[in-house]
């Protein structure tokens, strides 16, 4: 259910853009002290959006599949763990958004971490419970571990460094596999972006200057480590219907840009940079796959 993260971020972005047409810098500037009207608006908006999304999923998605008694599953071996990276990414990004909007409201740092950064974990737990009552899926403790890891990555850095030195990012390229199984991997770009694990790459993007403490490196330059997979037509390795899958893991080394560290006095631009900072910036990349092959990409996205 990773698409929910993108929808929530997009909704927050659009609302900010529309309002920003008049006095946008003042509106987007975080409050120096607790702004109760902002805080209340954020709490109501988040609660309403999360509730409507969960209800919508239950009525529009899960209703198409048979219900069952609550059950758990062990799906740790599926899709070469690409779906688990998706859970980590979603939990991290939803938590980041939750903390940022509370910061905008002037809420204390402690409360940002307690009530904001746990937004992703709470929401994805509710979705996981819905999975548990679906005959098609089931409650996955491995998914829950991935959700917890995403939240922990955000909270841990705030507690340790008071900043996000290591970002979680995403990139996607279309593959030939979706055409072979459009029902499973997506029919068209909008579906493939969410469903085709073969085209997805998840990145740990580390800010070099934050770690090396040198002025010789631009403040916005990051070193990125990526993980992807290829050759998957089904989640299971030994699916009897797809015995000839050439499933490989892919590891990447590349550069990246932390858009949030680009200096600007415009709050509007800062907001745009913050929204699009979930996407890995295209750069040359070195790939090593699980077959031991090295491959150079002159540009990789």
Coordinates of C-alpha atoms in Angstrom, one line a residue:
X1 CA 0.0 0.0 0.0
X2 CA 2.9 2.4 -0.6
X3 CA 0.9 4.6 -2.9
X4 CA -0.8 6.2 0.2
X5 CA 2.4 7.9 1.1
X6 CA 2.6 9.7 -2.2
X7 CA -1.1 10.7 -2.1
X8 CA -0.7 12.3 1.3
X9 CA 2.5 14.1 0.4
X10 CA 0.8 15.3 -2.8
X11 CA -2.3 16.6 -1.0
X12 CA -0.2 18.5 1.5
X13 CA 1.9 20.0 -1.4
X14 CA -1.2 21.0 -3.5
X15 CA -2.9 22.7 -0.5
X16 CA 0.3 24.6 0.2
X17 CA 0.7 25.7 -3.4
X18 CA -2.9 27.0 -3.7
X19 CA -2.8 28.9 -0.5
X20 CA 0.7 30.3 -1.2
X21 CA -0.6 32.5 -4.1
X22 CA -1.2 35.2 -1.5
X23 CA 1.3 35.9 1.2
X24 CA 2.8 32.5 0.7
X25 CA 6.1 33.1 2.5
X26 CA 4.3 34.2 5.6
X27 CA 2.0 31.2 5.5
X28 CA 4.8 28.7 4.9
X29 CA 7.2 30.0 7.5
X30 CA 7.2 27.7 10.6
X31 CA 5.9 29.3 13.8
X32 CA 8.4 30.4 16.4
X33 CA 6.0 29.3 19.2
X34 CA 3.0 27.1 19.4
X35 CA 0.3 28.3 17.0
X36 CA -2.8 26.6 18.3
X37 CA -4.9 27.3 15.2
X38 CA -2.2 25.8 12.9
X39 CA -1.8 22.8 15.3
X40 CA -5.5 22.2 15.4
X41 CA -5.8 22.4 11.6
X42 CA -3.0 20.0 11.2
X43 CA -4.4 17.5 13.7
X44 CA -7.9 17.6 12.1
X45 CA -6.5 17.4 8.6
X46 CA -4.2 14.4 9.4
X47 CA -6.9 12.6 11.3
X48 CA -9.5 13.2 8.7
X49 CA -7.2 12.2 5.8
X50 CA -6.0 9.1 7.5
X51 CA -9.5 8.0 8.5
X52 CA -10.9 8.6 5.0
X53 CA -8.0 6.7 3.4
X54 CA -8.4 3.7 5.7
X55 CA -12.2 3.6 5.2
X56 CA -11.7 4.1 1.4
X57 CA -9.2 1.2 1.3
X58 CA -11.6 -1.0 3.2
X59 CA -14.6 -0.2 1.0
X60 CA -12.9 0.3 -2.4
X61 CA -10.0 -2.1 -2.3
X62 CA -10.4 -4.8 0.3
X63 CA -14.1 -5.2 -0.5
X64 CA -13.1 -6.8 -3.8
X65 CA -11.5 -9.7 -2.0
X66 CA -12.9 -12.3 0.3
X67 CA -12.8 -11.5 4.0
X68 CA -11.4 -14.0 6.6
X69 CA -10.7 -14.4 10.2
X70 CA -7.6 -12.4 11.4
X71 CA -4.5 -14.3 10.3
X72 CA -0.8 -13.7 10.0
X73 CA 1.6 -14.6 7.1
X74 CA 5.3 -15.0 6.6
X75 CA 6.0 -13.1 3.3
X76 CA 9.6 -12.3 4.0
X77 CA 10.9 -14.1 0.9
X78 CA 8.7 -12.4 -1.6
X79 CA 9.8 -10.0 -4.3
X80 CA 13.4 -10.2 -3.2
X81 CA 12.3 -7.9 -0.2
X82 CA 11.5 -5.0 -2.5
X83 CA 8.1 -4.6 -0.9
X84 CA 9.7 -4.4 2.5
X85 CA 11.9 -1.6 1.4
X86 CA 8.7 0.1 0.2
X87 CA 7.3 -0.2 3.8
X88 CA 10.5 1.3 5.2
X89 CA 10.3 4.2 2.7
X90 CA 6.6 4.9 3.3
X91 CA 6.9 4.9 7.1
X92 CA 9.9 7.2 7.0
X93 CA 8.4 9.7 4.6
X94 CA 5.0 9.8 6.3
X95 CA 6.8 10.3 9.6
X96 CA 8.9 13.1 8.1
X97 CA 5.8 14.9 6.8
X98 CA 4.1 14.4 10.1
X99 CA 7.0 16.0 12.0
X100 CA 7.5 18.8 9.5
X101 CA 3.9 20.0 9.6
X102 CA 4.0 20.0 13.4
X103 CA 7.2 22.0 13.3
X104 CA 5.3 24.4 11.0
X105 CA 2.7 24.7 13.8
X106 CA 5.3 25.6 16.4
X107 CA 5.0 22.3 18.3
X108 CA 7.9 21.4 20.5
X109 CA 10.6 19.0 19.1
X110 CA 9.6 16.4 21.6
X111 CA 6.0 16.4 20.5
X112 CA 7.1 16.4 16.9
X113 CA 8.8 13.1 17.4
X114 CA 6.1 11.6 19.6
X115 CA 3.0 12.6 17.6
X116 CA 4.4 13.5 14.2
X117 CA 7.1 11.1 13.2
X118 CA 5.0 8.1 14.3
X119 CA 2.3 9.1 11.8
X120 CA 3.5 6.6 9.2
X121 CA 3.8 3.8 11.7
X122 CA 0.3 4.3 13.0
X123 CA -1.3 4.6 9.6
X124 CA 0.6 1.6 8.1
X125 CA -0.3 -0.5 11.2
X126 CA -4.0 0.2 10.5
X127 CA -3.5 -0.9 6.8
X128 CA -1.7 -4.1 8.1
X129 CA -4.6 -4.9 10.3
X130 CA -6.9 -4.7 7.2
X131 CA -4.5 -7.1 5.5
X132 CA -5.0 -9.4 8.4
X133 CA -8.7 -9.7 7.8
X134 CA -8.3 -10.3 4.1
X135 CA -8.1 -13.8 2.7
X136 CA -5.8 -12.6 -0.1
X137 CA -3.1 -11.3 2.3
X138 CA -2.6 -11.4 6.0
X139 CA -1.0 -9.5 8.8
X140 CA 2.8 -9.6 8.4
X141 CA 5.1 -9.1 11.3
X142 CA 7.9 -8.6 8.8
X143 CA 6.0 -5.7 7.3
X144 CA 5.6 -4.3 10.8
X145 CA 9.3 -4.6 11.4
X146 CA 9.9 -2.6 8.1
X147 CA 7.4 0.0 9.2
X148 CA 9.2 0.4 12.5
X149 CA 12.6 0.6 10.8
X150 CA 11.4 3.5 8.7
X151 CA 10.1 5.4 11.7
X152 CA 13.2 4.6 13.7
X153 CA 15.5 5.9 10.9
X154 CA 13.8 9.3 11.1
X155 CA 13.5 9.5 14.9
X156 CA 17.0 8.1 15.5
X157 CA 18.7 10.8 13.4
X158 CA 16.7 13.5 15.1
X159 CA 17.8 12.3 18.5
X160 CA 21.4 11.7 17.5
X161 CA 22.1 14.6 15.2
X162 CA 19.1 16.9 15.3
X163 CA 18.9 16.6 11.5
X164 CA 18.4 14.1 8.7
X165 CA 21.9 13.3 7.5
X166 CA 20.7 10.1 5.7
X167 CA 17.6 10.4 3.5
X168 CA 15.5 7.6 2.1
X169 CA 14.7 8.2 -1.6
X170 CA 13.0 6.5 -4.5
X171 CA 13.5 6.2 -8.2
X172 CA 11.7 4.4 -11.0
X173 CA 12.2 3.3 -14.6
X174 CA 9.8 1.4 -16.7
X175 CA 10.6 -2.3 -17.5
X176 CA 9.5 -5.0 -20.0
X177 CA 8.1 -7.1 -17.2
X178 CA 4.9 -5.2 -16.7
X179 CA 3.7 -6.0 -20.2
X180 CA 4.1 -9.7 -19.4
X181 CA 1.9 -9.4 -16.3
X182 CA -0.1 -6.2 -16.3
X183 CA -2.6 -7.5 -13.8
X184 CA 0.2 -7.9 -11.2
X185 CA 2.8 -5.4 -12.2
X186 CA 0.6 -2.6 -13.5
X187 CA -1.1 -1.6 -16.7
X188 CA 0.3 1.8 -17.8
X189 CA 2.8 4.1 -16.2
X190 CA 0.8 5.3 -13.2
X191 CA 0.2 1.7 -12.1
X192 CA 3.7 0.4 -13.0
X193 CA 5.2 3.2 -10.9
X194 CA 3.5 1.6 -7.8
X195 CA 3.4 -2.1 -8.7
X196 CA 6.4 -3.0 -10.8
X197 CA 9.1 -3.8 -8.3
X198 CA 11.5 -4.5 -11.2
X199 CA 11.6 -0.8 -12.0
X200 CA 11.9 0.6 -8.4
X201 CA 15.1 1.5 -6.6
X202 CA 15.3 2.6 -3.0
X203 CA 18.2 4.8 -1.9
X204 CA 20.0 5.7 1.3
X205 CA 21.3 9.1 0.5
X206 CA 24.0 10.4 2.9
X207 CA 25.0 14.0 3.2
X208 CA 28.8 14.1 2.7
X209 CA 29.5 17.5 4.4
X210 CA 27.6 16.5 7.5
X211 CA 29.9 13.5 8.1
X212 CA 33.2 14.8 6.7
X213 CA 33.0 18.3 8.2
X214 CA 34.8 20.0 5.3
X215 CA 34.1 23.1 3.4
X216 CA 35.5 21.6 0.2
X217 CA 32.3 19.7 -0.3
X218 CA 29.0 21.5 -1.3
X219 CA 26.4 21.4 1.5
X220 CA 23.9 19.8 -0.8
X221 CA 26.0 16.9 -2.2
X222 CA 25.1 13.4 -1.1
X223 CA 26.5 9.9 -1.7
X224 CA 23.7 7.4 -2.4
X225 CA 23.5 3.7 -2.0
X226 CA 20.7 2.0 -3.9
X227 CA 18.9 -1.4 -3.8
X228 CA 16.8 -2.8 -6.6
X229 CA 15.8 -6.1 -8.2
X230 CA 15.1 -7.5 -11.6
X231 CA 13.5 -10.4 -13.4
X232 CA 10.5 -10.8 -11.1
X233 CA 7.2 -11.8 -12.6
X234 CA 5.8 -13.1 -9.3
X235 CA 6.5 -12.7 -5.6
X236 CA 7.6 -16.3 -5.1
X237 CA 11.0 -17.6 -6.3
X238 CA 9.7 -21.1 -7.2
X239 CA 6.2 -20.2 -8.6
X240 CA 5.3 -23.3 -10.8
X241 CA 3.7 -20.9 -13.3
X242 CA 6.9 -18.9 -13.8
X243 CA 9.9 -21.3 -13.5
X244 CA 12.3 -19.4 -15.7
X245 CA 12.6 -16.2 -13.8
X246 CA 16.1 -14.7 -13.8
X247 CA 15.7 -12.9 -10.5
X248 CA 18.7 -10.8 -9.5
X249 CA 19.4 -8.3 -6.8
X250 CA 21.0 -5.0 -7.8
X251 CA 23.2 -2.7 -5.7
X252 CA 24.0 0.8 -6.8
X253 CA 26.5 3.5 -5.9
X254 CA 25.8 7.1 -7.1
X255 CA 25.7 10.7 -6.2
X256 CA 22.6 12.7 -5.2
X257 CA 21.4 16.1 -4.2
X258 CA 19.7 17.0 -0.9
X259 CA 17.3 19.6 -2.1
X260 CA 16.4 20.7 1.4
X261 CA 20.0 22.0 1.8
X262 CA 19.9 24.3 -1.2
X263 CA 20.0 27.9 0.1
X264 CA 17.0 30.1 -0.7
X265 CA 15.1 32.8 1.0
X266 CA 11.8 31.7 -0.6
X267 CA 9.6 29.6 1.7
X268 CA 7.7 28.5 -1.4
X269 CA 10.8 27.1 -3.0
X270 CA 11.8 25.4 0.3
X271 CA 8.4 23.7 0.3
X272 CA 8.8 22.5 -3.3
X273 CA 12.3 21.3 -2.6
X274 CA 11.1 19.4 0.5
X275 CA 8.3 17.7 -1.4
X276 CA 10.5 16.6 -4.3
X277 CA 13.3 15.5 -2.0
X278 CA 11.8 12.1 -1.8
X279 CA 13.0 11.4 -5.4
X280 CA 16.6 10.5 -6.2
X281 CA 18.2 13.0 -8.6
X282 CA 19.5 11.3 -11.7
X283 CA 23.3 10.8 -11.8
X284 CA 25.8 8.4 -13.2
X285 CA 25.8 5.1 -11.2
X286 CA 27.8 2.0 -10.7
X287 CA 25.7 -1.3 -10.4
X288 CA 26.8 -4.6 -8.9
X289 CA 24.2 -7.4 -9.2
X290 CA 23.9 -10.7 -7.3
X291 CA 25.4 -12.6 -10.3
X292 CA 28.7 -10.7 -9.8
X293 CA 28.3 -8.4 -12.8
X294 CA 29.4 -4.8 -12.7
X295 CA 27.6 -2.3 -15.0
X296 CA 28.2 1.4 -15.5
X297 CA 25.2 3.7 -16.1
X298 CA 26.1 7.0 -17.6
X299 CA 22.8 8.3 -16.1
X300 CA 20.6 6.4 -13.8
X301 CA 17.2 7.2 -12.4

